[in-house]
mmCIF file of C-alpha atoms in Angstrom:
data_model
loop_
_atom_site.group_PDB
_atom_site.id
_atom_site.type_symbol
_atom_site.label_atom_id
_atom_site.label_comp_id
_atom_site.label_asym_id
_atom_site.label_seq_id
_atom_site.Cartn_x
_atom_site.Cartn_y
_atom_site.Cartn_z
ATOM 1 C CA UNK A 828 -11.428 38.676 -41.641
ATOM 2 C CA UNK A 829 -9.349 35.547 -41.076
ATOM 3 C CA UNK A 830 -10.165 33.942 -44.421
ATOM 4 C CA UNK A 831 -7.468 31.848 -46.071
ATOM 5 C CA UNK A 832 -6.913 29.693 -49.121
ATOM 6 C CA UNK A 833 -4.950 26.466 -49.372
ATOM 7 C CA UNK A 834 -2.938 25.736 -52.502
ATOM 8 C CA UNK A 835 -0.142 23.240 -53.210
ATOM 9 C CA UNK A 836 0.313 22.506 -49.512
ATOM 10 C CA UNK A 837 0.560 26.150 -48.418
ATOM 11 C CA UNK A 838 -1.829 28.596 -46.739
ATOM 12 C CA UNK A 839 -2.366 32.102 -48.133
ATOM 13 C CA UNK A 840 -4.583 35.022 -47.144
ATOM 14 C CA UNK A 841 -7.660 34.824 -49.334
ATOM 15 C CA UNK A 842 -7.780 37.160 -52.306
ATOM 16 C CA UNK A 843 -9.141 37.071 -55.847
ATOM 17 C CA UNK A 844 -8.459 35.475 -58.176
ATOM 18 C CA UNK A 845 -8.624 32.478 -55.855
ATOM 19 C CA UNK A 846 -5.697 30.081 -56.188
ATOM 20 C CA UNK A 847 -6.709 26.695 -57.591
ATOM 21 C CA UNK A 848 -9.592 27.936 -59.724
ATOM 22 C CA UNK A 849 -9.513 28.476 -63.462
ATOM 23 C CA UNK A 850 -9.689 32.023 -64.789
ATOM 24 C CA UNK A 851 -8.704 35.399 -63.388
ATOM 25 C CA UNK A 852 -12.083 36.698 -62.265
ATOM 26 C CA UNK A 853 -13.503 37.060 -58.782
ATOM 27 C CA UNK A 854 -15.416 34.354 -56.951
ATOM 28 C CA UNK A 855 -17.874 34.217 -54.086
ATOM 29 C CA UNK A 856 -15.803 32.235 -51.592
ATOM 30 C CA UNK A 857 -13.887 35.030 -49.879
ATOM 31 C CA UNK A 858 -17.184 36.771 -49.191
ATOM 32 C CA UNK A 859 -18.640 33.488 -47.909
ATOM 33 C CA UNK A 860 -15.709 33.241 -45.500
ATOM 34 C CA UNK A 861 -16.305 36.775 -44.236
ATOM 35 C CA UNK A 862 -20.023 36.047 -43.763
ATOM 36 C CA UNK A 863 -19.300 32.793 -41.882
ATOM 37 C CA UNK A 864 -17.078 34.694 -39.426
ATOM 38 C CA UNK A 865 -19.461 37.651 -39.098
ATOM 39 C CA UNK A 866 -22.321 35.237 -38.345
ATOM 40 C CA UNK A 867 -20.238 33.670 -35.572
ATOM 41 C CA UNK A 868 -20.096 30.225 -37.186
ATOM 42 C CA UNK A 869 -16.297 30.127 -37.042
ATOM 43 C CA UNK A 870 -13.388 32.353 -36.036
ATOM 44 C CA UNK A 871 -11.471 31.610 -39.229
ATOM 45 C CA UNK A 872 -12.152 29.918 -42.556
ATOM 46 C CA UNK A 873 -9.928 28.144 -45.048
ATOM 47 C CA UNK A 874 -10.966 27.292 -48.616
ATOM 48 C CA UNK A 875 -9.365 25.068 -51.223
ATOM 49 C CA UNK A 876 -10.725 25.959 -54.656
ATOM 50 C CA UNK A 877 -10.854 23.479 -57.532
ATOM 51 C CA UNK A 878 -13.196 25.450 -59.806
ATOM 52 C CA UNK A 879 -13.281 24.313 -63.438
ATOM 53 C CA UNK A 880 -14.922 26.667 -65.918
ATOM 54 C CA UNK A 881 -18.142 25.508 -67.644
ATOM 55 C CA UNK A 882 -17.638 21.844 -66.704
ATOM 56 C CA UNK A 883 -20.513 19.389 -66.695
ATOM 57 C CA UNK A 884 -20.881 17.119 -63.690
ATOM 58 C CA UNK A 885 -19.626 14.232 -65.833
ATOM 59 C CA UNK A 886 -16.500 16.190 -66.784
ATOM 60 C CA UNK A 887 -15.811 16.809 -63.091
ATOM 61 C CA UNK A 888 -16.072 13.098 -62.323
ATOM 62 C CA UNK A 889 -13.247 11.791 -64.513
ATOM 63 C CA UNK A 890 -9.729 12.432 -65.750
ATOM 64 C CA UNK A 891 -7.664 15.459 -64.811
ATOM 65 C CA UNK A 892 -10.626 17.321 -63.274
ATOM 66 C CA UNK A 893 -11.379 14.603 -60.751
ATOM 67 C CA UNK A 894 -7.683 13.974 -60.087
ATOM 68 C CA UNK A 895 -7.266 17.653 -59.201
ATOM 69 C CA UNK A 896 -10.288 17.473 -56.879
ATOM 70 C CA UNK A 897 -9.130 14.215 -55.277
ATOM 71 C CA UNK A 898 -5.579 15.485 -54.745
ATOM 72 C CA UNK A 899 -6.914 18.560 -52.930
ATOM 73 C CA UNK A 900 -9.161 16.426 -50.687
ATOM 74 C CA UNK A 901 -6.251 14.169 -49.777
ATOM 75 C CA UNK A 902 -3.953 17.134 -49.113
ATOM 76 C CA UNK A 903 -6.547 18.837 -46.900
ATOM 77 C CA UNK A 904 -7.085 15.698 -44.823
ATOM 78 C CA UNK A 905 -3.332 15.115 -44.523
ATOM 79 C CA UNK A 906 -2.651 18.662 -43.381
ATOM 80 C CA UNK A 907 -5.735 19.394 -41.254
ATOM 81 C CA UNK A 908 -7.252 16.023 -40.359
ATOM 82 C CA UNK A 909 -10.778 16.823 -41.500
ATOM 83 C CA UNK A 910 -12.926 18.800 -43.929
ATOM 84 C CA UNK A 911 -16.040 20.631 -42.705
ATOM 85 C CA UNK A 912 -17.854 20.796 -46.021
ATOM 86 C CA UNK A 913 -17.569 20.543 -49.781
ATOM 87 C CA UNK A 914 -19.411 23.402 -51.483
ATOM 88 C CA UNK A 915 -20.469 22.626 -55.045
ATOM 89 C CA UNK A 916 -21.730 25.414 -57.288
ATOM 90 C CA UNK A 917 -22.243 23.738 -60.633
ATOM 91 C CA UNK A 918 -24.876 23.147 -63.286
ATOM 92 C CA UNK A 919 -24.453 25.880 -65.855
ATOM 93 C CA UNK A 920 -22.263 23.592 -67.984
ATOM 94 C CA UNK A 921 -24.985 20.980 -68.210
ATOM 95 C CA UNK A 922 -27.450 23.584 -69.445
ATOM 96 C CA UNK A 923 -25.021 25.296 -71.794
ATOM 97 C CA UNK A 924 -24.365 22.058 -73.675
ATOM 98 C CA UNK A 925 -28.104 21.661 -74.175
ATOM 99 C CA UNK A 926 -27.891 18.273 -72.478
ATOM 100 C CA UNK A 927 -30.153 19.623 -69.781
ATOM 101 C CA UNK A 928 -30.751 17.236 -66.946
ATOM 102 C CA UNK A 929 -31.137 13.968 -68.807
ATOM 103 C CA UNK A 930 -28.275 12.190 -67.024
ATOM 104 C CA UNK A 931 -27.495 14.735 -64.286
ATOM 105 C CA UNK A 932 -28.768 12.723 -61.344
ATOM 106 C CA UNK A 933 -26.956 9.536 -62.335
ATOM 107 C CA UNK A 934 -23.729 11.426 -63.060
ATOM 108 C CA UNK A 935 -23.851 13.336 -59.779
ATOM 109 C CA UNK A 936 -24.248 10.106 -57.827
ATOM 110 C CA UNK A 937 -21.149 8.723 -59.576
ATOM 111 C CA UNK A 938 -19.278 11.905 -58.597
ATOM 112 C CA UNK A 939 -20.496 11.588 -55.000
ATOM 113 C CA UNK A 940 -19.512 7.923 -54.769
ATOM 114 C CA UNK A 941 -15.996 8.704 -55.964
ATOM 115 C CA UNK A 942 -15.659 11.549 -53.445
ATOM 116 C CA UNK A 943 -16.638 9.207 -50.606
ATOM 117 C CA UNK A 944 -13.449 7.210 -51.116
ATOM 118 C CA UNK A 945 -11.546 10.251 -49.838
ATOM 119 C CA UNK A 946 -13.897 12.219 -47.592
ATOM 120 C CA UNK A 947 -17.170 11.860 -45.679
ATOM 121 C CA UNK A 948 -17.594 15.625 -45.412
ATOM 122 C CA UNK A 949 -21.104 16.835 -46.205
ATOM 123 C CA UNK A 950 -21.657 18.048 -49.740
ATOM 124 C CA UNK A 951 -23.554 21.301 -50.160
ATOM 125 C CA UNK A 952 -25.086 21.372 -53.642
ATOM 126 C CA UNK A 953 -26.339 24.585 -55.187
ATOM 127 C CA UNK A 954 -29.159 24.609 -57.697
ATOM 128 C CA UNK A 955 -27.630 26.409 -60.662
ATOM 129 C CA UNK A 956 -28.390 26.532 -64.363
ATOM 130 C CA UNK A 957 -28.343 30.101 -65.715
ATOM 131 C CA UNK A 958 -25.547 31.098 -68.079
ATOM 132 C CA UNK A 959 -26.683 33.202 -71.033
ATOM 133 C CA UNK A 960 -29.972 31.338 -70.745
ATOM 134 C CA UNK A 961 -33.248 31.037 -68.925
ATOM 135 C CA UNK A 962 -33.450 28.764 -65.879
ATOM 136 C CA UNK A 963 -33.444 25.087 -66.788
ATOM 137 C CA UNK A 964 -36.355 24.020 -64.576
ATOM 138 C CA UNK A 965 -35.806 20.335 -65.272
ATOM 139 C CA UNK A 966 -32.171 20.570 -64.204
ATOM 140 C CA UNK A 967 -33.142 22.429 -61.023
ATOM 141 C CA UNK A 968 -35.665 19.669 -60.341
ATOM 142 C CA UNK A 969 -32.974 16.970 -60.701
ATOM 143 C CA UNK A 970 -30.597 18.891 -58.424
ATOM 144 C CA UNK A 971 -33.391 19.150 -55.866
ATOM 145 C CA UNK A 972 -34.004 15.391 -56.095
ATOM 146 C CA UNK A 973 -30.326 14.715 -55.414
ATOM 147 C CA UNK A 974 -30.524 16.900 -52.288
ATOM 148 C CA UNK A 975 -33.799 15.451 -51.004
ATOM 149 C CA UNK A 976 -32.873 11.802 -51.619
ATOM 150 C CA UNK A 977 -29.329 11.826 -50.171
ATOM 151 C CA UNK A 978 -28.621 12.426 -46.474
ATOM 152 C CA UNK A 979 -25.056 13.573 -47.053
ATOM 153 C CA UNK A 980 -25.995 16.050 -49.786
ATOM 154 C CA UNK A 981 -27.170 19.276 -48.151
ATOM 155 C CA UNK A 982 -29.045 22.143 -49.735
ATOM 156 C CA UNK A 983 -26.940 24.986 -51.029
ATOM 157 C CA UNK A 984 -28.431 28.148 -52.534
ATOM 158 C CA UNK A 985 -30.534 28.402 -55.666
ATOM 159 C CA UNK A 986 -28.238 30.690 -57.642
ATOM 160 C CA UNK A 987 -30.894 31.080 -60.344
ATOM 161 C CA UNK A 988 -32.843 33.206 -57.853
ATOM 162 C CA UNK A 989 -30.263 35.917 -58.598
ATOM 163 C CA UNK A 990 -31.259 36.352 -62.241
ATOM 164 C CA UNK A 991 -32.007 40.098 -62.382
ATOM 165 C CA UNK A 992 -29.527 42.177 -64.421
ATOM 166 C CA UNK A 993 -28.203 43.899 -61.275
ATOM 167 C CA UNK A 994 -26.913 40.540 -60.014
ATOM 168 C CA UNK A 995 -25.033 39.640 -63.206
ATOM 169 C CA UNK A 996 -22.302 41.173 -65.331
ATOM 170 C CA UNK A 997 -23.119 41.892 -69.001
ATOM 171 C CA UNK A 998 -22.289 38.323 -70.095
ATOM 172 C CA UNK A 999 -25.517 37.288 -68.274
ATOM 173 C CA UNK A 1000 -23.661 34.432 -66.658
ATOM 174 C CA UNK A 1001 -21.157 35.557 -64.028
ATOM 175 C CA UNK A 1002 -22.114 37.553 -60.953
ATOM 176 C CA UNK A 1003 -21.681 41.289 -60.428
ATOM 177 C CA UNK A 1004 -20.387 42.697 -57.144
ATOM 178 C CA UNK A 1005 -23.973 42.972 -55.894
ATOM 179 C CA UNK A 1006 -24.622 39.437 -57.098
ATOM 180 C CA UNK A 1007 -21.585 38.056 -55.271
ATOM 181 C CA UNK A 1008 -22.571 39.854 -52.069
ATOM 182 C CA UNK A 1009 -26.100 38.437 -52.280
ATOM 183 C CA UNK A 1010 -24.869 34.969 -53.239
ATOM 184 C CA UNK A 1011 -22.487 34.836 -50.281
ATOM 185 C CA UNK A 1012 -25.406 35.520 -47.942
ATOM 186 C CA UNK A 1013 -27.407 32.704 -49.596
ATOM 187 C CA UNK A 1014 -24.500 30.290 -49.148
ATOM 188 C CA UNK A 1015 -24.094 31.120 -45.464
ATOM 189 C CA UNK A 1016 -27.847 30.903 -44.883
ATOM 190 C CA UNK A 1017 -27.749 27.401 -46.411
ATOM 191 C CA UNK A 1018 -24.810 26.402 -44.198
ATOM 192 C CA UNK A 1019 -26.572 27.761 -41.093
ATOM 193 C CA UNK A 1020 -29.811 25.958 -41.942
ATOM 194 C CA UNK A 1021 -28.035 22.626 -42.332
ATOM 195 C CA UNK A 1022 -26.091 23.022 -39.072
ATOM 196 C CA UNK A 1023 -29.311 23.668 -37.160
ATOM 197 C CA UNK A 1024 -30.880 20.354 -38.245
#
């Protein structure tokens, strides 16, 4: 389908590994783009990926990580005038460091406030915690509170719902092909639900 990626001021046909993200593995976003088009939500989709491996929400809010994110927001607005949504799939880093959810809510609100200097696009926040671990129920609870208490933070998917071995690769963290296909459907369902409100 007409799914593209934006990187360093240029548009490319979407393919994995997605430009702008860390690592050389596949990601869910190309599939999300296909699903968005197949569901009739848009005729074409463009993503700008700023994925940072294993980062906590605090690590995404400062220094080079936030600068990278901010620069992409500014470039998107300069080139296209607006941004339809910011999709955030994050949380595993907070669990992995055994910091759990102690400061998650406060740190996410700092991240959100900084984003608002550059874009008023709705944020879609996933509930995510599994990476070589059981679900962190307290972290999921905090992520849910952020969604419920903030009008401009919309509900993304609960990625922990895809915890069966068939949805994950052997590292019990990243998603298998079946997992990515299922996750893309969850993302588009979340986007559809928010647009219907």
